[in-house]
Amino acid sequence: MQSEEARHHMIECQIRPWNVVSDDVLTLLQQIPREFFVPTEYKELSFADIEIPLGHGECMMAPKIEAHVLQCLDIHPGERVLEVGTGSGYLTACLAWLSGDVTSIEQHADLAESAAEKLAALDFEAKITTGDAFDLDEIEIFDVIVVTGSLPQRTDFFEQHLADGGRLFQVVGSGASATAELVTAVGDNSFKRKVILETALKPLTNAPETSGFSF
């Protein structure tokens, strides 16, 4: 009951005030046990309005950020989703709940293994791979792409993997200058960009400051 009360408080006091009104998103936040994906030493902070450390300098995003991103992406069943940076696997579970077709790439093998085990335990189907997202074959196309680490500068790499009408979430910049944007592919290799919030995420590991960087 304590977890259920904390979950309810998170939704009512953190998520709704951020204008997250999507029934699908609010339902998955209620149904998917976020605490199951949180490292043991941080279980008591599962529903707190903070980033939670995962090791390797990686973190779970704050709940309100996750919820806002999911609402903005407006994911539908059957859409093909790519997640760059699996982390704990919680956001992966949320994406799988919405689409049912998720590929997630994680650089750290131990995080990938842990996330895959937890997702399987809850009967979520997602393809978890260890490697470099920038090694994607150019023919790989997705309806939705979620990049969970910030980019030091904008790159068109992920945009080129969007289907027409596809949506990309990414954070560009660092510190106070970082902005989270929703990029929509509108056809003819054209894209519409919308800043959806100002937030800083941990940079993609080893991402250099010039184009041609790797994850």
CSV table of C-alpha atoms in Angstrom, one decimal:
chain,number,residue,atom,x,y,z
A,1,MET,CA,0.0,0.0,0.0
A,2,GLN,CA,2.9,2.4,0.7
A,3,SER,CA,4.1,2.0,-2.9
A,4,GLU,CA,0.6,2.5,-4.2
A,5,GLU,CA,0.2,5.7,-2.2
A,6,ALA,CA,3.6,7.0,-3.3
A,7,ARG,CA,2.7,6.2,-7.0
A,8,HIS,CA,-0.6,8.0,-6.7
A,9,HIS,CA,1.1,11.0,-5.1
A,10,MET,CA,3.7,11.0,-7.9
A,11,ILE,CA,1.0,11.1,-10.6
A,12,GLU,CA,-1.2,13.7,-8.8
A,13,CYS,CA,1.6,16.0,-7.6
A,14,GLN,CA,4.3,15.7,-10.2
A,15,ILE,CA,2.8,14.4,-13.4
A,16,ARG,CA,-0.6,16.1,-13.7
A,17,PRO,CA,0.8,19.6,-12.8
A,18,TRP,CA,3.1,19.2,-15.8
A,19,ASN,CA,0.0,19.1,-18.0
A,20,VAL,CA,0.2,15.4,-18.7
A,21,VAL,CA,-3.4,14.5,-19.5
A,22,SER,CA,-3.0,11.5,-21.8
A,23,ASP,CA,-5.1,8.6,-20.5
A,24,ASP,CA,-2.7,6.1,-22.0
A,25,VAL,CA,0.3,7.7,-20.3
A,26,LEU,CA,-1.5,8.1,-17.0
A,27,THR,CA,-2.7,4.5,-17.1
A,28,LEU,CA,0.8,3.0,-17.8
A,29,LEU,CA,2.3,5.1,-15.0
A,30,GLN,CA,-0.3,3.6,-12.7
A,31,GLN,CA,0.1,0.0,-14.0
A,32,ILE,CA,3.9,-0.4,-14.6
A,33,PRO,CA,5.8,-0.8,-11.3
A,34,ARG,CA,8.5,1.8,-11.6
A,35,GLU,CA,10.0,0.6,-8.3
A,36,PHE,CA,10.8,-2.8,-9.9
A,37,PHE,CA,13.3,-1.1,-12.2
A,38,VAL,CA,15.0,1.1,-9.5
A,39,PRO,CA,18.3,-0.2,-8.0
A,40,THR,CA,17.9,-1.7,-4.6
A,41,GLU,CA,19.8,1.1,-2.8
A,42,TYR,CA,17.4,3.7,-4.2
A,43,LYS,CA,14.1,1.9,-3.8
A,44,GLU,CA,12.8,4.5,-1.4
A,45,LEU,CA,13.3,7.2,-4.1
A,46,SER,CA,11.4,5.3,-6.8
A,47,PHE,CA,8.6,8.0,-7.0
A,48,ALA,CA,10.7,11.0,-6.1
A,49,ASP,CA,11.0,14.0,-8.5
A,50,ILE,CA,14.7,13.3,-9.1
A,51,GLU,CA,17.1,11.4,-11.4
A,52,ILE,CA,18.1,8.1,-10.0
A,53,PRO,CA,21.7,6.8,-10.4
A,54,LEU,CA,22.1,3.5,-12.3
A,55,GLY,CA,25.9,3.1,-12.4
A,56,HIS,CA,28.4,4.1,-15.1
A,57,GLY,CA,27.3,7.7,-14.5
A,58,GLU,CA,23.8,6.9,-16.0
A,59,CYS,CA,20.5,7.9,-14.5
A,60,MET,CA,16.8,7.2,-14.7
A,61,MET,CA,15.0,10.4,-15.8
A,62,ALA,CA,12.7,12.1,-13.4
A,63,PRO,CA,9.1,10.7,-13.6
A,64,LYS,CA,7.7,14.0,-14.9
A,65,ILE,CA,10.2,14.1,-17.7
A,66,GLU,CA,9.5,10.5,-18.8
A,67,ALA,CA,5.7,11.2,-18.7
A,68,HIS,CA,6.0,14.5,-20.7
A,69,VAL,CA,8.2,12.8,-23.3
A,70,LEU,CA,5.7,9.9,-23.7
A,71,GLN,CA,2.8,12.2,-24.1
A,72,CYS,CA,4.5,14.3,-26.7
A,73,LEU,CA,5.5,11.3,-28.8
A,74,ASP,CA,1.9,10.2,-29.0
A,75,ILE,CA,2.8,6.5,-29.6
A,76,HIS,CA,0.3,4.2,-31.2
A,77,PRO,CA,0.0,0.4,-31.1
A,78,GLY,CA,2.1,-1.3,-33.8
A,79,GLU,CA,4.5,1.7,-34.3
A,80,ARG,CA,8.1,0.7,-34.5
A,81,VAL,CA,10.1,2.4,-31.7
A,82,LEU,CA,13.8,2.8,-31.2
A,83,GLU,CA,15.2,3.7,-27.8
A,84,VAL,CA,18.8,4.9,-27.6
A,85,GLY,CA,20.0,4.1,-24.0
A,86,THR,CA,18.0,1.4,-22.3
A,87,GLY,CA,19.2,2.3,-18.8
A,88,SER,CA,17.0,0.7,-16.1
A,89,GLY,CA,14.4,-0.6,-18.7
A,90,TYR,CA,11.6,1.4,-17.1
A,91,LEU,CA,11.1,3.7,-20.1
A,92,THR,CA,11.5,0.7,-22.4
A,93,ALA,CA,8.6,-0.9,-20.6
A,94,CYS,CA,6.5,2.3,-21.1
A,95,LEU,CA,7.3,2.3,-24.8
A,96,ALA,CA,6.5,-1.4,-25.1
A,97,TRP,CA,3.2,-0.8,-23.3
A,98,LEU,CA,2.3,1.8,-25.9
A,99,SER,CA,3.6,0.3,-29.1
A,100,GLY,CA,4.4,-3.4,-28.7
A,101,ASP,CA,7.4,-3.1,-31.0
A,102,VAL,CA,10.5,-1.7,-29.3
A,103,THR,CA,14.2,-2.0,-30.1
A,104,SER,CA,16.5,-0.6,-27.4
A,105,ILE,CA,20.3,-0.1,-27.7
A,106,GLU,CA,22.4,0.1,-24.5
A,107,GLN,CA,26.1,0.7,-24.4
A,108,HIS,CA,26.7,-1.0,-21.0
A,109,ALA,CA,26.3,-4.8,-21.1
A,110,ASP,CA,25.3,-5.1,-17.4
A,111,LEU,CA,22.5,-2.5,-17.7
A,112,ALA,CA,21.3,-4.2,-20.9
A,113,GLU,CA,21.2,-7.6,-19.2
A,114,SER,CA,19.5,-6.3,-16.1
A,115,ALA,CA,16.9,-4.4,-18.1
A,116,ALA,CA,16.1,-7.4,-20.3
A,117,GLU,CA,15.6,-9.7,-17.3
A,118,LYS,CA,13.2,-7.2,-15.6
A,119,LEU,CA,11.3,-6.7,-18.8
A,120,ALA,CA,10.9,-10.4,-19.3
A,121,ALA,CA,9.8,-10.9,-15.7
A,122,LEU,CA,6.9,-8.5,-16.4
A,123,ASP,CA,6.2,-10.1,-19.8
A,124,PHE,CA,7.2,-7.1,-21.8
A,125,GLU,CA,8.5,-7.9,-25.2
A,126,ALA,CA,11.4,-5.7,-26.3
A,127,LYS,CA,14.6,-6.3,-28.3
A,128,ILE,CA,17.5,-5.2,-26.1
A,129,THR,CA,20.9,-5.0,-27.8
A,130,THR,CA,24.3,-4.0,-26.5
A,131,GLY,CA,26.2,-1.7,-28.8
A,132,ASP,CA,26.5,1.7,-30.6
A,133,ALA,CA,23.3,3.3,-31.9
A,134,PHE,CA,25.4,5.0,-34.6
A,135,ASP,CA,26.1,1.6,-36.1
A,136,LEU,CA,22.4,1.3,-37.2
A,137,ASP,CA,22.0,0.1,-40.8
A,138,GLU,CA,20.8,2.9,-42.9
A,139,ILE,CA,17.8,0.9,-44.0
A,140,GLU,CA,16.5,0.7,-40.4
A,141,ILE,CA,13.5,3.0,-40.2
A,142,PHE,CA,11.4,3.7,-37.1
A,143,ASP,CA,8.1,5.5,-36.4
A,144,VAL,CA,9.4,6.8,-33.1
A,145,ILE,CA,13.0,7.3,-31.8
A,146,VAL,CA,13.8,8.3,-28.2
A,147,VAL,CA,17.3,9.4,-27.4
A,148,THR,CA,17.8,9.3,-23.6
A,149,GLY,CA,21.1,11.2,-23.4
A,150,SER,CA,21.9,14.7,-24.6
A,151,LEU,CA,23.7,15.5,-27.8
A,152,PRO,CA,26.4,18.3,-27.6
A,153,GLN,CA,25.2,19.6,-30.9
A,154,ARG,CA,22.4,18.7,-33.4
A,155,THR,CA,23.0,15.7,-35.7
A,156,ASP,CA,20.7,14.5,-38.5
A,157,PHE,CA,21.7,10.9,-37.9
A,158,PHE,CA,18.5,9.9,-36.1
A,159,GLU,CA,16.3,12.0,-38.3
A,160,GLN,CA,17.4,10.0,-41.3
A,161,HIS,CA,16.0,6.8,-39.6
A,162,LEU,CA,12.5,8.3,-39.2
A,163,ALA,CA,9.6,7.1,-41.3
A,164,ASP,CA,7.4,9.8,-42.8
A,165,GLY,CA,5.3,11.1,-40.0
A,166,GLY,CA,7.8,9.7,-37.5
A,167,ARG,CA,8.7,11.5,-34.3
A,168,LEU,CA,12.1,11.9,-32.6
A,169,PHE,CA,12.8,13.0,-29.0
A,170,GLN,CA,16.2,14.4,-28.3
A,171,VAL,CA,18.0,16.9,-26.1
A,172,VAL,CA,20.5,19.2,-27.7
A,173,GLY,CA,23.1,21.1,-25.8
A,174,SER,CA,24.2,20.9,-22.2
A,175,GLY,CA,23.6,22.6,-18.9
A,176,ALA,CA,21.4,25.7,-18.9
A,177,SER,CA,21.5,25.9,-22.7
A,178,ALA,CA,20.0,22.4,-23.2
A,179,THR,CA,16.6,22.0,-24.9
A,180,ALA,CA,14.4,19.0,-25.5
A,181,GLU,CA,12.9,18.9,-28.9
A,182,LEU,CA,10.3,16.9,-30.8
A,183,VAL,CA,11.3,16.4,-34.4
A,184,THR,CA,8.7,15.3,-36.8
A,185,ALA,CA,9.4,13.9,-40.3
A,186,VAL,CA,7.1,15.6,-42.7
A,187,GLY,CA,8.2,14.0,-46.0
A,188,ASP,CA,10.7,14.9,-48.7
A,189,ASN,CA,13.5,14.8,-46.2
A,190,SER,CA,12.0,17.7,-44.3
A,191,PHE,CA,11.6,18.0,-40.6
A,192,LYS,CA,9.5,20.1,-38.2
A,193,ARG,CA,11.1,20.9,-34.8
A,194,LYS,CA,9.4,22.0,-31.7
A,195,VAL,CA,11.0,22.7,-28.3
A,196,ILE,CA,8.9,20.9,-25.7
A,197,LEU,CA,10.9,21.7,-22.6
A,198,GLU,CA,14.2,22.9,-21.2
A,199,THR,CA,16.0,20.1,-19.4
A,200,ALA,CA,19.5,18.7,-19.1
A,201,LEU,CA,20.3,15.0,-19.6
A,202,LYS,CA,23.5,13.3,-19.1
A,203,PRO,CA,25.5,13.5,-22.4
A,204,LEU,CA,25.7,10.4,-24.5
A,205,THR,CA,28.8,8.6,-23.4
A,206,ASN,CA,32.0,9.6,-25.2
A,207,ALA,CA,30.0,11.9,-27.5
A,208,PRO,CA,32.6,14.4,-29.0
A,209,GLU,CA,31.9,18.0,-29.6
A,210,THR,CA,32.0,17.7,-33.4
A,211,SER,CA,29.9,15.9,-35.9
A,212,GLY,CA,30.5,12.2,-36.6
A,213,PHE,CA,30.4,11.3,-32.9
A,214,SER,CA,29.5,7.8,-31.6
A,215,PHE,CA,27.3,6.7,-28.7
